[in-house]
CSV table of C-alpha atoms in Angstrom, one decimal:
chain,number,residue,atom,x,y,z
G,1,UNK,CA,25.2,-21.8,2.3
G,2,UNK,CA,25.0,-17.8,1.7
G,3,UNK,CA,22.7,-16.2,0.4
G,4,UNK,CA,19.7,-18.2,0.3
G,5,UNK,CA,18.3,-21.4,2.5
G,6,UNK,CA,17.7,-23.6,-0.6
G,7,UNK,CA,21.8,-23.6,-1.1
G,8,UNK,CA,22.3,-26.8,1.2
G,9,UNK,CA,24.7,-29.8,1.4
G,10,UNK,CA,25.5,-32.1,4.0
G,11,UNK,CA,28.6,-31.3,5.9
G,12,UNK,CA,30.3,-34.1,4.1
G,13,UNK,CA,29.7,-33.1,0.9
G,14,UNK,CA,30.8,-29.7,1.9
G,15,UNK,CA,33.8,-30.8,2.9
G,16,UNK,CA,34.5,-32.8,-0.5
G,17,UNK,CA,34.3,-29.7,-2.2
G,18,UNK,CA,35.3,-26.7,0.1
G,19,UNK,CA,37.4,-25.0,-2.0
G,20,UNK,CA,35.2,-24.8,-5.1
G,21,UNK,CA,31.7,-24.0,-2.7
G,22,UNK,CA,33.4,-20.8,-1.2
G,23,UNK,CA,34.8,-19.6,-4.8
G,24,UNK,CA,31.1,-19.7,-5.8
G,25,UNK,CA,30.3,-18.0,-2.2
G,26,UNK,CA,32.4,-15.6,-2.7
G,27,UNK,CA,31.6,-14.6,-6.4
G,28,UNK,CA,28.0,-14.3,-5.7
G,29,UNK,CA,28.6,-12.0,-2.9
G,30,UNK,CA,30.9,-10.0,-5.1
G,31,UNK,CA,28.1,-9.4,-7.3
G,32,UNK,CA,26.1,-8.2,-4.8
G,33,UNK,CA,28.6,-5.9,-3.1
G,34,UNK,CA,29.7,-4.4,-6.4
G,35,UNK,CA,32.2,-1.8,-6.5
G,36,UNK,CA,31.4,-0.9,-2.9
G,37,UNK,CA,34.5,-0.6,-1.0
G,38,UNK,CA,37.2,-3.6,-1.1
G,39,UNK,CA,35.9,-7.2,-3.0
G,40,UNK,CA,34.0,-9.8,-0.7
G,41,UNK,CA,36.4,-12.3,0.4
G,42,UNK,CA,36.0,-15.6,2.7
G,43,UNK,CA,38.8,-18.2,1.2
G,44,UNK,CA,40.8,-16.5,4.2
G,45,UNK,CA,38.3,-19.3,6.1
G,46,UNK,CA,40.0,-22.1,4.8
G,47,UNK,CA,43.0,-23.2,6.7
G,48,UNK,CA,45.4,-26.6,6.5
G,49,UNK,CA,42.6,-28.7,5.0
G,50,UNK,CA,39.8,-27.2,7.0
G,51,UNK,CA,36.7,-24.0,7.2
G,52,UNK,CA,36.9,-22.1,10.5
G,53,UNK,CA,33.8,-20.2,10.6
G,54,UNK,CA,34.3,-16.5,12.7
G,55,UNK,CA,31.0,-16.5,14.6
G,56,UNK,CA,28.5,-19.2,16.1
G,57,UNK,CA,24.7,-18.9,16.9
G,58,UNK,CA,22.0,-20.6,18.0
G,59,UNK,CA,19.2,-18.4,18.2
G,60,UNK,CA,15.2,-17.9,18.4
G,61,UNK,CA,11.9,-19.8,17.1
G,62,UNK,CA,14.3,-22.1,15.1
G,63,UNK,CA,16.8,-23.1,16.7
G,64,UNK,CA,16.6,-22.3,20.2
G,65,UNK,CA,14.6,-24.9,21.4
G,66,UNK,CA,15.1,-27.0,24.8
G,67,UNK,CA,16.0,-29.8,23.5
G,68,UNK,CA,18.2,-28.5,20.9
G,69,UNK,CA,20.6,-26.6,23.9
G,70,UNK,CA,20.4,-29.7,26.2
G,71,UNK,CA,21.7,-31.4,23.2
G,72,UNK,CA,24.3,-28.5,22.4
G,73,UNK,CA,25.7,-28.7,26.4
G,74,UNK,CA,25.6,-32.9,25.8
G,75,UNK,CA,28.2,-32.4,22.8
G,76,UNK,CA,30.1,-29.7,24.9
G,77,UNK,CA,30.4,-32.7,27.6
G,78,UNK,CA,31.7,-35.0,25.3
G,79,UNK,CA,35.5,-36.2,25.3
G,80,UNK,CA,37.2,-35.8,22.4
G,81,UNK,CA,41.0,-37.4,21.2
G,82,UNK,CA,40.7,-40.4,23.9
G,83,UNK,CA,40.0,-38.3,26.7
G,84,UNK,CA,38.0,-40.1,29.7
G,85,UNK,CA,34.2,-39.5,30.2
G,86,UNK,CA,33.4,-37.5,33.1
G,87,UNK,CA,30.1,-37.7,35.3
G,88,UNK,CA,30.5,-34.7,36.9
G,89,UNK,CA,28.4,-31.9,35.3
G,90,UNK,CA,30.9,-28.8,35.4
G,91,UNK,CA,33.5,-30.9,33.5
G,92,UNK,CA,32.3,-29.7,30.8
G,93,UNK,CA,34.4,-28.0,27.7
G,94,UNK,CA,36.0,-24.7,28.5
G,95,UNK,CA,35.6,-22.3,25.2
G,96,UNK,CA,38.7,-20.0,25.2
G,97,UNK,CA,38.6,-16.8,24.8
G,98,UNK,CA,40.1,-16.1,21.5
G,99,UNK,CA,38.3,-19.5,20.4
G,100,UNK,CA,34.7,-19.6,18.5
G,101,UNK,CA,32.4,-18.3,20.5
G,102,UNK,CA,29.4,-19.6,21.1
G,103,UNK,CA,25.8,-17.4,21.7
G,104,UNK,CA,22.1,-19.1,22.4
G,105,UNK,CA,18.8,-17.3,22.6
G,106,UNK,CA,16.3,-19.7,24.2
G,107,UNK,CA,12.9,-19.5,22.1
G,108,UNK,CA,11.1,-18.0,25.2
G,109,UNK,CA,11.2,-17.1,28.6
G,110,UNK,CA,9.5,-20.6,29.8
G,111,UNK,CA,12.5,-22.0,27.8
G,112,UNK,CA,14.9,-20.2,29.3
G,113,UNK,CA,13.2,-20.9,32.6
G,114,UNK,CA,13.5,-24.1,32.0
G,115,UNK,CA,17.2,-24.6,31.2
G,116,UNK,CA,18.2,-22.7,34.4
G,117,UNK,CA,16.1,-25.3,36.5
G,118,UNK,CA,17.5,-27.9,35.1
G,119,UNK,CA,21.0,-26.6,35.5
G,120,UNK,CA,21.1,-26.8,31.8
G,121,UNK,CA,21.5,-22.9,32.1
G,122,UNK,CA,24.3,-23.5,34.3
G,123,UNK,CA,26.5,-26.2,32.1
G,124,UNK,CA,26.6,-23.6,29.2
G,125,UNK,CA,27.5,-20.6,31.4
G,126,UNK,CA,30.3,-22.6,33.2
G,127,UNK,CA,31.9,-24.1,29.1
G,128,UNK,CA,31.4,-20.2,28.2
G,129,UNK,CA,28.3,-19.7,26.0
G,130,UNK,CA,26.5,-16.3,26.5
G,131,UNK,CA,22.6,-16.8,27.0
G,132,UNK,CA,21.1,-14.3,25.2
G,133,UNK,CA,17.9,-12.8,25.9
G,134,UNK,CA,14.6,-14.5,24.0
G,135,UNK,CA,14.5,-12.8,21.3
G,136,UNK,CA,15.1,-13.5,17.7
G,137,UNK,CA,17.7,-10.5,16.9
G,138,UNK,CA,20.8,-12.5,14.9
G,139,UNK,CA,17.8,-14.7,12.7
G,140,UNK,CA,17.1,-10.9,11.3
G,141,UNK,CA,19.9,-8.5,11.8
G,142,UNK,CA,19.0,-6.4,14.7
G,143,UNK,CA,22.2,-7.8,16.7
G,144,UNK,CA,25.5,-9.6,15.8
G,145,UNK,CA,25.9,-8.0,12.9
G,146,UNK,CA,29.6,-9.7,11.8
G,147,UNK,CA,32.4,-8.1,10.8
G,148,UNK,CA,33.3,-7.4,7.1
G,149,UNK,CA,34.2,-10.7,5.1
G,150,UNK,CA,33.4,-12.2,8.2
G,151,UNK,CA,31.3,-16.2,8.0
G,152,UNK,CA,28.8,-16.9,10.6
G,153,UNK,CA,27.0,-20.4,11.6
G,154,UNK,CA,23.8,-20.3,12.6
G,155,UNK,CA,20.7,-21.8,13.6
G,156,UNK,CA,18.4,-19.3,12.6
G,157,UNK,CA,15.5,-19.5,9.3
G,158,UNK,CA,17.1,-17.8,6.9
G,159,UNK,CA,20.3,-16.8,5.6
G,160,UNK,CA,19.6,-13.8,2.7
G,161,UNK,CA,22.4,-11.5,1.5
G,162,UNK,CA,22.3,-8.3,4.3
G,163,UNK,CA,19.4,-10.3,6.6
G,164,UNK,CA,22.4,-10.6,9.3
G,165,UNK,CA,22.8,-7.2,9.3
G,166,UNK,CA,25.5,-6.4,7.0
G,167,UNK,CA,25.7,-2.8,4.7
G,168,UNK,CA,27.3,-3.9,1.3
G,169,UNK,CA,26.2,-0.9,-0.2
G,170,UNK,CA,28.4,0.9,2.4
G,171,UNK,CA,31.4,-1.4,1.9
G,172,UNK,CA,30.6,-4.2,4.7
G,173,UNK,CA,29.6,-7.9,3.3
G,174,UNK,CA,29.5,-10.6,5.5
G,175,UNK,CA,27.8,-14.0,4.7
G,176,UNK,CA,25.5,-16.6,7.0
G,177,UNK,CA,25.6,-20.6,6.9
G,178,UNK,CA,22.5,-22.3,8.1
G,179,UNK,CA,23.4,-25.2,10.4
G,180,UNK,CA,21.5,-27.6,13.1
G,181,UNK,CA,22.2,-26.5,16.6
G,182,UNK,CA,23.9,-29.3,17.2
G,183,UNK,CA,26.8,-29.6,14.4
G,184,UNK,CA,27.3,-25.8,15.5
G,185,UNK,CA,28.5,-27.3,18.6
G,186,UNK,CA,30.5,-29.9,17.4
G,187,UNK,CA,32.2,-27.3,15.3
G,188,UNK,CA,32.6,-25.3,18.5
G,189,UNK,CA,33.7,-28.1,20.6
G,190,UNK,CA,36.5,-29.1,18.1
G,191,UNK,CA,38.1,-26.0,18.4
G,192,UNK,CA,36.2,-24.1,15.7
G,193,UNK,CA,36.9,-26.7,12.9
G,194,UNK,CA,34.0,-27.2,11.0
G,195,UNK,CA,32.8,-30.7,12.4
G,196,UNK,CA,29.3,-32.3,11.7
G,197,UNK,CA,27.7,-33.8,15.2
G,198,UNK,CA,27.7,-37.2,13.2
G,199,UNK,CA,31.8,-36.8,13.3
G,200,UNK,CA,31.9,-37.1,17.1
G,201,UNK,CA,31.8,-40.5,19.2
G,202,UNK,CA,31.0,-40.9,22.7
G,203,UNK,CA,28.4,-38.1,23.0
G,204,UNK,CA,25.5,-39.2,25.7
G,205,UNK,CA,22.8,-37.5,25.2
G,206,UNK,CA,20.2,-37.5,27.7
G,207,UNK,CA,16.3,-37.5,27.6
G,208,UNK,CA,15.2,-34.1,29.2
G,209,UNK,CA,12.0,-32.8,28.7
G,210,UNK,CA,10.4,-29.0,28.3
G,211,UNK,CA,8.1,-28.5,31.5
G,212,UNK,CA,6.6,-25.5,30.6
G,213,UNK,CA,4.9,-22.9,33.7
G,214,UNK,CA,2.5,-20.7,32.8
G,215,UNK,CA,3.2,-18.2,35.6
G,216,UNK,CA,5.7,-17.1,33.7
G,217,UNK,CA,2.8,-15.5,31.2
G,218,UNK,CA,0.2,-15.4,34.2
G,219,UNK,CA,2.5,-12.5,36.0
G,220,UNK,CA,3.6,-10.8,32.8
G,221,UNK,CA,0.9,-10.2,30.4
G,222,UNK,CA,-2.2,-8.4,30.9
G,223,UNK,CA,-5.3,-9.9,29.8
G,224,UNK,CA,-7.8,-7.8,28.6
G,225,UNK,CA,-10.2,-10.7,26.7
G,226,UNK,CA,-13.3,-10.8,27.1
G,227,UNK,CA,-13.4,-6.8,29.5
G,228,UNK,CA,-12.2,-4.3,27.2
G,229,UNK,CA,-11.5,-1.4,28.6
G,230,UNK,CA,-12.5,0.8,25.5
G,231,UNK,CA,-11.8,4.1,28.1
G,232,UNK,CA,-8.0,3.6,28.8
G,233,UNK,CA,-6.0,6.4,26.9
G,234,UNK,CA,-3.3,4.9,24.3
G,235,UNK,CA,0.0,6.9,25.2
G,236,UNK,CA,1.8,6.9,21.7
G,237,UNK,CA,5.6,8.4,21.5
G,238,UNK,CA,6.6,10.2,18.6
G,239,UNK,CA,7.7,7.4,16.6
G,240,UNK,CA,4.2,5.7,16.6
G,241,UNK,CA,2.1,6.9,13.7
G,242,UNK,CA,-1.6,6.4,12.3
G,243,UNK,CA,-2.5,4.3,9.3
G,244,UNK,CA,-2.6,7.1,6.4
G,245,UNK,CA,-5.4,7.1,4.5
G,246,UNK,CA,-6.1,4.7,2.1
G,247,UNK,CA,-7.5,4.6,-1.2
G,248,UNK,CA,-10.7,2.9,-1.6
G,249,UNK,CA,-10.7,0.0,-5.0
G,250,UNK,CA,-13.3,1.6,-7.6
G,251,UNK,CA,-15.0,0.1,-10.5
G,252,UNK,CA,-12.0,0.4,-12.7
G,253,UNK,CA,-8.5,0.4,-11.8
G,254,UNK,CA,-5.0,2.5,-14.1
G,255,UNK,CA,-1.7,1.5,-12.6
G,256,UNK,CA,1.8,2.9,-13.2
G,257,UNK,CA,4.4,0.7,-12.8
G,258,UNK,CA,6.8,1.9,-10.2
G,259,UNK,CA,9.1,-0.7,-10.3
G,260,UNK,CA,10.0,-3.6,-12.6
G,261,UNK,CA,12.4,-6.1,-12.2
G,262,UNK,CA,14.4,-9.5,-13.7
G,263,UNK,CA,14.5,-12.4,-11.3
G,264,UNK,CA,13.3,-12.5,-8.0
G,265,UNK,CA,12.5,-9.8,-5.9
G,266,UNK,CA,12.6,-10.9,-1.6
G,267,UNK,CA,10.9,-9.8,1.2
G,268,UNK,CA,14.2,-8.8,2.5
G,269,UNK,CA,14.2,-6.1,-0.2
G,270,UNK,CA,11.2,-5.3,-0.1
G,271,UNK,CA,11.5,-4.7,3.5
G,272,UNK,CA,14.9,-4.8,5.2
G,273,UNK,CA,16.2,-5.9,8.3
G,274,UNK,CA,17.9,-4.0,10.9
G,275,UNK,CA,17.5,-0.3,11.1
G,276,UNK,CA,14.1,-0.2,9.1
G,277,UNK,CA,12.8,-2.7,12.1
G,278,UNK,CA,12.8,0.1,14.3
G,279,UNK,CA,9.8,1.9,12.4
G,280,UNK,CA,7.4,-1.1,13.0
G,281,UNK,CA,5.1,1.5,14.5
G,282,UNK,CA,5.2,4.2,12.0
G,283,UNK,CA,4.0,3.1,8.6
G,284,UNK,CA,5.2,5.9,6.6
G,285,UNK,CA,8.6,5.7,8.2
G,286,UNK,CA,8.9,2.4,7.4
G,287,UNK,CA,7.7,2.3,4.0
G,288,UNK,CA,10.5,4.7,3.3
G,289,UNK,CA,12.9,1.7,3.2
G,290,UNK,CA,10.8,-0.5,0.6
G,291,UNK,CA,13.6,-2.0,-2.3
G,292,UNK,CA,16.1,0.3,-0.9
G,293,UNK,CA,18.8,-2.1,-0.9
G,294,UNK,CA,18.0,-3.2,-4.9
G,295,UNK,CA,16.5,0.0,-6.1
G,296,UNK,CA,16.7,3.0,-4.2
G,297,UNK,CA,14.4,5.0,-7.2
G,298,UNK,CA,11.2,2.8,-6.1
G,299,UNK,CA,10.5,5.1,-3.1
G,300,UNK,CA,10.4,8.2,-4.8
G,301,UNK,CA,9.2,6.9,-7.6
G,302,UNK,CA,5.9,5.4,-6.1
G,303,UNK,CA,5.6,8.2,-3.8
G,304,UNK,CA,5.1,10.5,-7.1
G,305,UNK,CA,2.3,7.9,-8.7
G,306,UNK,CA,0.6,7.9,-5.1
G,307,UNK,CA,0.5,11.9,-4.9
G,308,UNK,CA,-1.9,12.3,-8.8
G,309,UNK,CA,-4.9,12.6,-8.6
G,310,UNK,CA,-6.8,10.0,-10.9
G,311,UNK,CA,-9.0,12.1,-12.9
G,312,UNK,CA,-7.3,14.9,-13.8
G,313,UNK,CA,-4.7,13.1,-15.5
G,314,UNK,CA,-6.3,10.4,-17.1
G,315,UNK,CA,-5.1,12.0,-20.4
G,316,UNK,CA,-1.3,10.9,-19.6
G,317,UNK,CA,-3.4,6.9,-19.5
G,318,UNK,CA,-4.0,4.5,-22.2
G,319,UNK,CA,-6.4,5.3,-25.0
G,320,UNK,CA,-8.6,2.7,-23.2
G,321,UNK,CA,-8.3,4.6,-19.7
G,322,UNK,CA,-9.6,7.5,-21.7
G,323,UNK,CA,-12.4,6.3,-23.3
G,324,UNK,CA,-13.7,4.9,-19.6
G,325,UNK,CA,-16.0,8.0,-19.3
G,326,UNK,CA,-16.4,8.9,-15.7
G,327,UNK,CA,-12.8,9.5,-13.8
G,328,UNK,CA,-14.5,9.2,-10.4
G,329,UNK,CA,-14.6,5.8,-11.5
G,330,UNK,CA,-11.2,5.0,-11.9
G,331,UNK,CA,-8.6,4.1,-9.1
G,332,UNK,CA,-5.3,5.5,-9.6
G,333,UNK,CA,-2.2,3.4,-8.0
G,334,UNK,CA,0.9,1.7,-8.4
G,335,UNK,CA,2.1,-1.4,-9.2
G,336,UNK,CA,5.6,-4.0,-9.2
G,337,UNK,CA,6.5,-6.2,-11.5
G,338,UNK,CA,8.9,-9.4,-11.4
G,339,UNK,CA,9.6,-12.9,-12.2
G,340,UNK,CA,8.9,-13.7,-9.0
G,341,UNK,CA,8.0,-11.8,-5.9
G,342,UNK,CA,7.9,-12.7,-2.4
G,343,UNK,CA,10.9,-14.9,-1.3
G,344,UNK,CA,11.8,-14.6,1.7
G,345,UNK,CA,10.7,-14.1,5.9
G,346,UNK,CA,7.1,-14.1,6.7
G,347,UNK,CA,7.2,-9.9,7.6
G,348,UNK,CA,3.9,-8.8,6.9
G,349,UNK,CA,5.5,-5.5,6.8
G,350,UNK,CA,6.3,-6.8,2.5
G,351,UNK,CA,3.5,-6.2,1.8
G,352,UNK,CA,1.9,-3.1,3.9
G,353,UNK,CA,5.0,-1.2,2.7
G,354,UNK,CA,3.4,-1.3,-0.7
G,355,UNK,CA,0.3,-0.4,-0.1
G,356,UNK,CA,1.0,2.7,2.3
G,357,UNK,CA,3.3,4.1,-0.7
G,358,UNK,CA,0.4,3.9,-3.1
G,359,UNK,CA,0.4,0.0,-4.2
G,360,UNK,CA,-2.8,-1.9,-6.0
G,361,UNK,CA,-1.2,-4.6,-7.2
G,362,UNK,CA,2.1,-6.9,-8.0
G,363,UNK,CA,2.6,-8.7,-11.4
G,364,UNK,CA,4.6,-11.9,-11.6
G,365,UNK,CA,5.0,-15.1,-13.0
G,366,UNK,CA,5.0,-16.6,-9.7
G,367,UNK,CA,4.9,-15.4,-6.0
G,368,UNK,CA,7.2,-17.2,-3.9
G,369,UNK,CA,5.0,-18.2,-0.8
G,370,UNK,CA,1.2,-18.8,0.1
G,371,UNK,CA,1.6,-16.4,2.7
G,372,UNK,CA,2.5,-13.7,1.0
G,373,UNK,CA,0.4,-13.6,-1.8
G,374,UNK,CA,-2.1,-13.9,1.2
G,375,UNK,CA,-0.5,-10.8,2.9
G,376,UNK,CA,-1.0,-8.8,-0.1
G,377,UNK,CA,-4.7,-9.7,-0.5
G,378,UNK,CA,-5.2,-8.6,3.2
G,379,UNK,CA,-3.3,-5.4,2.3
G,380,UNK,CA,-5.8,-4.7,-0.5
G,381,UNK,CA,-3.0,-5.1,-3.1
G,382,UNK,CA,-3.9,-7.7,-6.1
G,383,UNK,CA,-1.4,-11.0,-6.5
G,384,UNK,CA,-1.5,-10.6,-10.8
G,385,UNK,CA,0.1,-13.8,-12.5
G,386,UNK,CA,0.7,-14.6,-16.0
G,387,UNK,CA,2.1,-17.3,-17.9
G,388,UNK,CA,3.6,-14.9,-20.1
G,389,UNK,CA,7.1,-13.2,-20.1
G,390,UNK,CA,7.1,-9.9,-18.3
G,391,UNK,CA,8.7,-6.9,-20.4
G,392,UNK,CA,6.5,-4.3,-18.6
G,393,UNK,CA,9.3,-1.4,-17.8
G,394,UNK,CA,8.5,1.4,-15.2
G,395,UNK,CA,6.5,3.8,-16.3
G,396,UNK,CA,4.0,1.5,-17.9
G,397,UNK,CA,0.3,1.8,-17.7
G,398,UNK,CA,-2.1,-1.1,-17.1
G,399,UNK,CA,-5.7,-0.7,-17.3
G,400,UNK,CA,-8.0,-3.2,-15.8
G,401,UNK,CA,-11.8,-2.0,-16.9
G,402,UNK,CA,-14.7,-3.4,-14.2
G,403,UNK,CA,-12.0,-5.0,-11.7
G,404,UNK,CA,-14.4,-4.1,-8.7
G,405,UNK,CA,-17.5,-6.4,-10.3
G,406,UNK,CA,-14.5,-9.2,-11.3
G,407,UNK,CA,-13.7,-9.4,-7.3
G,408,UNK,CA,-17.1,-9.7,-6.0
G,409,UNK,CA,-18.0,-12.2,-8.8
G,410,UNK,CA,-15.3,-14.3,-8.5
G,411,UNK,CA,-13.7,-13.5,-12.0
């Protein structure tokens, strides 16, 4: 259920409770819209006893997988209401055109290559599902954005408020439920009524296997391992940047706070999906977009801390900063500071974000994920935790005296 992957029930127990789930849906996306345009609505999506869902997807590393479509076209086979089973592989379902569509993005070429070998590719052509290319563009909001107040059904990693693609802040909310590939295709089989695979009888499934060829990598990708060719010319387009320089960590570290905040803060906000994707190759660009969906002040804001200069204002520091005697000693940067930081995708862009706009460190009480707390110690960025509750507002100073010795000791 929107807007976070830990919001899951069984289809069943949705279906117990339908009416009061979407209420709650529909108030927490109301909160996040705000007064943005007209209020978040999706009990539109409940009709004579039933949830019809507007969109349905089955897409990358998740849920694209061979034997999740050969399942999906074994459901789309199946005979519903007493109708007879057929043998004859293109009487399969029929989707209508003003019905609930159905999309699939095979995991990979090989995949992909796969399915249309096996006719597999076929089937799903011939009952009206669009194969997509491999790429993982609904799972994170580069393509099939929906509509305003519009639901989607997916197969995809995560569902986080805007990840599909979605503007709130300009007056379009739409919402994403996480479902297995092949319950999307009940649902899609039954007309669009939301229908758990368990539901259907007569489905025959049948034990096809992935053969994968490796020609398919052999005559695409280049293999430079093991010969370098240190002499070939890298052709860069205007949108693909240099690393800016960096900061080195010094004996002691100051930090401002640029940004603090209640709750949890994801690596959705911290990096969005969509249009920021397009800067993957530009570092500064990119970093433009950090928290600009929760708090579009931290840009600017750490932007400022990154441009001073350390030791000339060390007087605007803590007394202790102060007393540390040599500036050239002292590392000025910024810093974040949450509940808990770091919910979310695995973008390692999170965490670079940070550290290009000026970023030594995060504070929290917990960060989310192993990976990226280990993103932001690869970024040079220190994962700070404390017990303690965090009432540190932006603009505050923390002074860590000897934090270069602490590292390489171990401390």
């Amino acid at each position: 259920l929107p807007f976070h992957p830990s919001h899951a029930m069984p289809i069943r127990e949705f279906k117990d409770h339908m009416e009061d789930v979407l209420r709650e849906v529909e108030e927490a996306g109301n909160q996040i819209k705000g007064a943005h345009g007209e209020p978040f609505r999706i009990m539109q999506h409940l009709r004579g006893g039933a949830f019809y869902p507007d969109q349905a997807l089955v897409s990358g590393c998740a849920g694209g997988l061979f034997e999740n479509i050969v399942a999906m076209a074994d459901i789309l086979r199946a005979p519903l209401n007493g109708e007879a089973v057929s043998k004859d592989p293109e009487d399969i379902y029929g989707i209508p055109g003003n019905a609930l569509n159905l999309h699939v993005n095979p995991a990979s070429l090989p995949i992909m290559e796969d399915l249309m070998r096996q006719g597999i590719g076929s089937e799903l052509a011939l009952a009206g599902v669009t194969m997509r290319p491999c790429i993982c563009g609904p799972c994170f909001g580069v393509t099939d954005t929906p509509a305003n107040n519009q639901l989607s059904i997916r197969h995809v990693t995560r569902n986080y408020s805007t990840r599909e693609g979605s503007k709130p802040g300009q007056g379009q909310m739409a919402a994403v439920c996480l479902m297995d590939a092949r319950s999307i295709a009940a649902t899609v089989r039954n007309g669009g009524r939301l229908t758990a695979a368990t539901e259907l009888e007569n489905v025959e499934y049948r034990t096809l296997h992935h053969h994968f060829n490796e020609k398919i990598y052999e005559n695409q990708v280049v293999d430079y391992y093991g010969h370098a060719n240190p002499d070939a010319a890298l052709v860069k387009g205007p949108n693909i940047a240099d690393w800016p320089e960096m900061a080195p960590l010094k004996e002691n570290l100051l930090l401002k706070v640029a940004g603090s905040y209640h709750g949890s803060v994801t690596t959705d906000e911290l990096v969005p999906s969509g249009e920021a994707s397009s800067y993957r190759s530009n570092p500064e660009k990119i970093s433009g977009f950090t928290m600009i969906s929760r708090d579009p002040q931290y840009v600017p804001t750490a932007k400022a801390i990154r441009a001073i200069e350390a030791g000339p204002n060390l007087e605007h520091a803590p007394k202790n900063a102060q007393e540390a005697g040599d500036p050239s000693g002292v590392t000025f940067g910024s810093m974040m500071v949450s509940d808990q930081i770091g919910d979310g995708s695995s973008r390692e862009q999170a965490a670079s974000c940070q550290k290009v706009l000026g970023g030594f460190a995060n504070l929290a009480n917990e960060y989310s994920t192993k990976r990226y707390r280990s993103n932001l110690i690869n970024w040079g960025l220190l994962p700070l935790r404390t017990e303690e509750k965090l009432q540190l507002p932006q603009g505050s100073y923390v002074y860590i005296e000897g934090i270069r010795t602490l590292l390489r000791e171990g401390g």
